[in-house]
GROMACS .gro file of C-alpha atoms in nm:
model
  255
    1LYS     CA    1  -0.004   0.000   0.001
    2VAL     CA    2   0.151   0.334  -0.110
    3LEU     CA    3   0.179   0.593   0.165
    4PRO     CA    4  -0.114   0.835   0.128
    5THR     CA    5  -0.040   1.196   0.050
    6SER     CA    6  -0.229   1.347   0.346
    7CYS     CA    7  -0.184   1.343   0.722
    8CYS     CA    8  -0.231   1.230   0.988
    9PHE     CA    9  -0.182   0.860   1.027
   10LEU     CA   10  -0.229   0.600   1.302
   11HIS     CA   11   0.054   0.357   1.362
   12ARG     CA   12  -0.016   0.048   1.152
   13SER     CA   13  -0.059  -0.301   1.310
   14SER     CA   14   0.281  -0.452   1.396
   15TYR     CA   15   0.411  -0.805   1.347
   16LYS     CA   16   0.560  -1.001   1.641
   17ALA     CA   17   0.844  -1.144   1.438
   18GLU     CA   18   0.931  -0.798   1.301
   19LEU     CA   19   0.922  -0.632   1.638
   20LYS     CA   20   1.153  -0.899   1.770
   21GLU     CA   21   1.398  -0.847   1.485
   22ILE     CA   22   1.389  -0.471   1.515
   23GLY     CA   23   1.408  -0.478   1.886
   24VAL     CA   24   1.736  -0.666   1.871
   25TYR     CA   25   1.869  -0.423   1.608
   26GLU     CA   26   1.784  -0.116   1.826
   27ASN     CA   27   1.944  -0.266   2.138
   28ALA     CA   28   2.262  -0.345   1.948
   29LEU     CA   29   2.303   0.019   1.854
   30VAL     CA   30   2.235   0.184   2.190
   31HIS     CA   31   2.544   0.348   2.348
   32LYS     CA   32   2.621   0.636   2.587
   33ASN     CA   33   2.902   0.802   2.392
   34LYS     CA   34   2.841   1.161   2.291
   35CYS     CA   35   2.912   1.259   1.930
   36LEU     CA   36   3.076   1.564   1.781
   37SER     CA   37   2.768   1.630   1.568
   38LEU     CA   38   2.432   1.474   1.481
   39PHE     CA   39   2.611   1.295   1.195
   40CYS     CA   40   2.749   1.015   1.410
   41GLY     CA   41   2.730   0.644   1.458
   42SER     CA   42   2.835   0.385   1.719
   43ALA     CA   43   3.102   0.120   1.738
   44GLU     CA   44   2.862  -0.105   1.551
   45THR     CA   45   2.803   0.153   1.279
   46PRO     CA   46   3.116   0.353   1.212
   47LEU     CA   47   3.047   0.617   0.953
   48ILE     CA   48   3.216   0.723   0.633
   49TYR     CA   49   3.140   1.072   0.477
   50GLY     CA   50   2.972   1.210   0.788
   51ASP     CA   51   2.640   1.029   0.784
   52ILE     CA   52   2.688   0.726   0.556
   53ALA     CA   53   2.721   0.383   0.719
   54PRO     CA   54   2.960   0.160   0.529
   55SER     CA   55   2.866  -0.194   0.407
   56LYS     CA   56   3.099  -0.483   0.355
   57SER     CA   57   3.055  -0.475  -0.021
   58ARG     CA   58   3.015  -0.101  -0.074
   59ASN     CA   59   3.236   0.125   0.130
   60ALA     CA   60   3.334   0.452  -0.035
   61VAL     CA   61   3.254   0.318  -0.387
   62PRO     CA   62   3.004   0.536  -0.577
   63CYS     CA   63   2.658   0.385  -0.623
   64THR     CA   64   2.663   0.288  -0.989
   65ALA     CA   65   2.608  -0.086  -0.979
   66THR     CA   66   2.264  -0.227  -1.067
   67GLY     CA   67   2.246  -0.391  -0.724
   68CYS     CA   68   2.281  -0.057  -0.556
   69LYS     CA   69   1.950   0.070  -0.692
   70TRP     CA   70   1.602  -0.030  -0.572
   71PRO     CA   71   1.425  -0.229  -0.836
   72LYS     CA   72   1.168  -0.070  -1.071
   73SER     CA   73   0.831  -0.235  -1.132
   74GLY     CA   74   0.656  -0.085  -1.432
   75ASP     CA   75   0.669   0.290  -1.406
   76TYR     CA   76   0.748   0.306  -1.036
   77VAL     CA   77   1.017   0.215  -0.782
   78TYR     CA   78   0.831   0.071  -0.484
   79ILE     CA   79   1.038   0.093  -0.156
   80PRO     CA   80   0.894  -0.070   0.157
   81VAL     CA   81   0.931   0.118   0.489
   82TYR     CA   82   0.886   0.056   0.854
   83ILE     CA   83   0.877   0.351   1.096
   84SER     CA   84   0.955   0.273   1.457
   85SER     CA   85   0.669   0.325   1.699
   86SER     CA   86   0.908   0.514   1.931
   87TYR     CA   87   0.869   0.830   1.723
   88THR     CA   88   0.627   1.097   1.861
   89GLU     CA   89   0.638   1.292   1.534
   90ARG     CA   90   0.618   1.020   1.273
   91ASN     CA   91   0.436   1.253   1.037
   92ILE     CA   92   0.755   1.440   0.973
   93ILE     CA   93   0.911   1.131   0.836
   94ILE     CA   94   0.600   1.045   0.640
   95ARG     CA   95   0.579   1.386   0.484
   96GLY     CA   96   0.942   1.362   0.385
   97LEU     CA   97   0.880   1.024   0.217
   98VAL     CA   98   0.565   1.141   0.041
   99SER     CA   99   0.751   1.440  -0.094
  100PHE     CA  100   0.933   1.209  -0.337
  101HIS     CA  101   0.596   1.095  -0.475
  102SER     CA  102   0.506   1.421  -0.647
  103SER     CA  103   0.829   1.473  -0.837
  104THR     CA  104   0.990   1.132  -0.891
  105CYS     CA  105   0.881   0.776  -0.966
  106ILE     CA  106   0.984   0.669  -0.620
  107ARG     CA  107   0.686   0.531  -0.421
  108PHE     CA  108   0.721   0.438  -0.051
  109VAL     CA  109   0.493   0.160   0.068
  110TRP     CA  110   0.431   0.010   0.415
  111ARG     CA  111   0.644  -0.299   0.476
  112THR     CA  112   0.438  -0.622   0.515
  113SER     CA  113   0.624  -0.931   0.423
  114HIS     CA  114   0.897  -0.757   0.212
  115VAL     CA  115   1.242  -0.886   0.261
  116ASP     CA  116   1.417  -0.564   0.167
  117TYR     CA  117   1.303  -0.247   0.341
  118LEU     CA  118   1.403   0.078   0.506
  119TYR     CA  119   1.367   0.081   0.880
  120PHE     CA  120   1.350   0.427   1.035
  121TYR     CA  121   1.441   0.449   1.407
  122SER     CA  122   1.568   0.697   1.657
  123GLY     CA  123   1.935   0.598   1.672
  124THR     CA  124   2.262   0.768   1.738
  125GLY     CA  125   2.222   1.079   1.516
  126CYS     CA  126   2.126   1.114   1.151
  127TRP     CA  127   2.268   0.855   0.911
  128SER     CA  128   2.188   0.607   0.632
  129TYR     CA  129   2.353   0.344   0.417
  130LEU     CA  130   2.435   0.418   0.060
  131GLY     CA  131   2.196   0.255  -0.190
  132ARG     CA  132   1.999  -0.072  -0.138
  133GLN     CA  133   2.172  -0.311   0.101
  134GLY     CA  134   1.922  -0.586   0.122
  135GLY     CA  135   1.718  -0.703   0.425
  136LEU     CA  136   1.642  -0.468   0.714
  137GLN     CA  137   1.818  -0.149   0.616
  138ALA     CA  138   1.848   0.106   0.893
  139VAL     CA  139   1.798   0.478   0.859
  140SER     CA  140   1.871   0.662   1.181
  141LEU     CA  141   1.678   0.981   1.252
  142ARG     CA  142   1.720   1.073   1.618
  143ASN     CA  143   1.405   1.219   1.780
  144ASN     CA  144   1.601   1.503   1.918
  145GLY     CA  145   1.779   1.685   1.630
  146CYS     CA  146   1.701   1.487   1.307
  147LEU     CA  147   1.331   1.528   1.249
  148TYR     CA  148   1.338   1.789   0.980
  149HIS     CA  149   1.196   1.767   0.634
  150SER     CA  150   1.533   1.828   0.466
  151THR     CA  151   1.705   1.575   0.687
  152VAL     CA  152   1.455   1.307   0.600
  153GLN     CA  153   1.508   1.388   0.224
  154HIS     CA  154   1.886   1.386   0.276
  155GLU     CA  155   1.907   1.046   0.452
  156VAL     CA  156   1.656   0.892   0.211
  157SER     CA  157   1.854   1.020  -0.085
  158HIS     CA  158   2.158   0.836   0.054
  159ALA     CA  159   1.945   0.520   0.068
  160LEU     CA  160   1.850   0.576  -0.295
  161GLY     CA  161   2.225   0.580  -0.383
  162PHE     CA  162   2.328   0.942  -0.371
  163HIS     CA  163   2.653   1.078  -0.213
  164HIS     CA  164   2.718   1.426  -0.071
  165GLU     CA  165   2.742   1.706  -0.328
  166GLN     CA  166   3.088   1.829  -0.216
  167VAL     CA  167   3.262   1.494  -0.283
  168ARG     CA  168   3.145   1.463  -0.642
  169SER     CA  169   3.421   1.414  -0.905
  170ASP     CA  170   3.417   1.771  -1.042
  171ARG     CA  171   3.393   1.954  -0.704
  172ASP     CA  172   3.747   2.098  -0.730
  173SER     CA  173   3.619   2.338  -0.998
  174TYR     CA  174   3.355   2.477  -0.753
  175VAL     CA  175   3.470   2.445  -0.399
  176GLN     CA  176   3.793   2.474  -0.202
  177VAL     CA  177   3.853   2.238   0.093
  178LEU     CA  178   4.041   2.397   0.390
  179PRO     CA  179   4.196   2.096   0.565
  180GLN     CA  180   4.364   2.324   0.831
  181ASN     CA  181   4.015   2.396   0.977
  182ILE     CA  182   3.882   2.038   0.979
  183ILE     CA  183   3.860   1.840   1.309
  184PRO     CA  184   4.152   1.593   1.311
  185GLY     CA  185   4.032   1.252   1.208
  186TYR     CA  186   3.741   1.383   1.003
  187GLU     CA  187   3.931   1.471   0.685
  188HIS     CA  188   3.794   1.160   0.517
  189ASN     CA  189   3.449   1.330   0.496
  190PHE     CA  190   3.598   1.561   0.226
  191GLU     CA  191   3.763   1.304   0.006
  192LYS     CA  192   3.655   1.328  -0.355
  193ILE     CA  193   3.483   1.032  -0.524
  194GLN     CA  194   3.455   0.931  -0.886
  195THR     CA  195   3.079   0.987  -0.897
  196ASN     CA  196   2.834   0.953  -1.176
  197ASN     CA  197   2.691   1.304  -1.196
  198LEU     CA  198   2.420   1.210  -1.444
  199GLY     CA  199   2.483   1.520  -1.656
  200THR     CA  200   2.362   1.759  -1.386
  201PRO     CA  201   2.557   2.066  -1.272
  202TYR     CA  202   2.725   2.127  -0.935
  203ASP     CA  203   2.461   2.249  -0.702
  204PHE     CA  204   2.522   2.459  -0.389
  205ASN     CA  205   2.143   2.438  -0.325
  206SER     CA  206   2.142   2.062  -0.316
  207VAL     CA  207   1.993   1.904   0.000
  208MET     CA  208   2.299   1.683  -0.017
  209HIS     CA  209   2.552   1.969   0.026
  210TYR     CA  210   2.742   2.027   0.350
  211THR     CA  211   2.753   2.369   0.508
  212LYS     CA  212   3.066   2.564   0.472
  213TYR     CA  213   3.147   2.508   0.842
  214ALA     CA  214   3.098   2.125   0.841
  215PHE     CA  215   3.341   1.945   1.083
  216SER     CA  216   3.515   2.274   1.169
  217LYS     CA  217   3.753   2.261   1.469
  218ASN     CA  218   3.775   2.639   1.510
  219GLY     CA  219   3.457   2.799   1.375
  220GLN     CA  220   3.633   2.879   1.042
  221PRO     CA  221   3.505   2.748   0.704
  222THR     CA  222   3.607   2.402   0.594
  223LEU     CA  223   3.454   2.459   0.248
  224LEU     CA  224   3.449   2.777   0.030
  225SER     CA  225   3.289   2.852  -0.303
  226LYS     CA  226   3.566   2.931  -0.548
  227ALA     CA  227   3.345   3.168  -0.746
  228ASN     CA  228   3.216   3.355  -0.439
  229PRO     CA  229   3.406   3.285  -0.107
  230SER     CA  230   3.134   3.468   0.086
  231LEU     CA  231   2.857   3.236  -0.047
  232ASP     CA  232   2.664   3.057   0.228
  233PHE     CA  233   2.540   2.709   0.130
  234GLY     CA  234   2.437   2.374   0.270
  235ARG     CA  235   2.118   2.502   0.432
  236ALA     CA  236   1.857   2.366   0.187
  237THR     CA  237   1.515   2.308   0.341
  238SER     CA  238   1.406   2.071   0.064
  239MET     CA  239   1.537   1.897  -0.245
  240SER     CA  240   1.649   2.122  -0.532
  241ALA     CA  241   1.552   2.083  -0.895
  242ASN     CA  242   1.883   1.908  -0.952
  243ASP     CA  243   1.833   1.663  -0.671
  244ILE     CA  244   1.502   1.564  -0.820
  245ALA     CA  245   1.645   1.548  -1.171
  246ARG     CA  246   1.918   1.306  -1.054
  247ILE     CA  247   1.678   1.076  -0.892
  248ASN     CA  248   1.462   1.069  -1.205
  249LYS     CA  249   1.766   1.003  -1.428
  250LEU     CA  250   1.925   0.736  -1.204
  251TYR     CA  251   1.593   0.549  -1.179
  252GLY     CA  252   1.476   0.613  -1.534
  253CYS     CA  253   1.156   0.794  -1.428
  254SER     CA  254   0.938   0.932  -1.708
  255GLU     CA  255   0.950   1.304  -1.741
   0.00000   0.00000   0.00000
């Protein structure tokens, strides 16, 4: 059943086996360590590129393989989801998911007996895996700090196979990285990747772009626009036209 386009919703009936599976998963990720930012993980889910959890088969590799994409059925890409009952503001997540319906061929449906699905839960910060992983695929959106429309779109875009804007292959023509201002040990978040840019331009307004102060150790910029060093960016409140175009191109959505 495709998620409806209106609010509000009652929590759907749960499945005992699923709750057992999810309960074990949640307990495995609980820890008391504080993070430097909301983009953090745990010992069980060390993160690459700020808020992307690595998989054994797909670490920092760009999502270009067929297996990385969610399968298409007819004109649409149906992605099953389960949203943890621990959320008090589930509608923020639902609105974020439904926002993909109006501009792309992505359709989120409630998970029933599906094997592969996205599981949204309040974990240690805001993070996601890159592309389809198979089985229960966690997307962490912490109750306190991650429940924003743009954050939902950002993490879901990772799950669809998209990396951060500032690591794309042509970024050196548009941004300057200032390593002297980056928190030691976090430099890997700025490493460039051989991405498939799908014929779209570099976009400072992308919901996938870091702010100019991301992972700063001293309050100074870690990223600057080469064309306009005073430009502020990385504060998108929703997907840009380029974000939408990339999803449609990657998944072969009809215009």
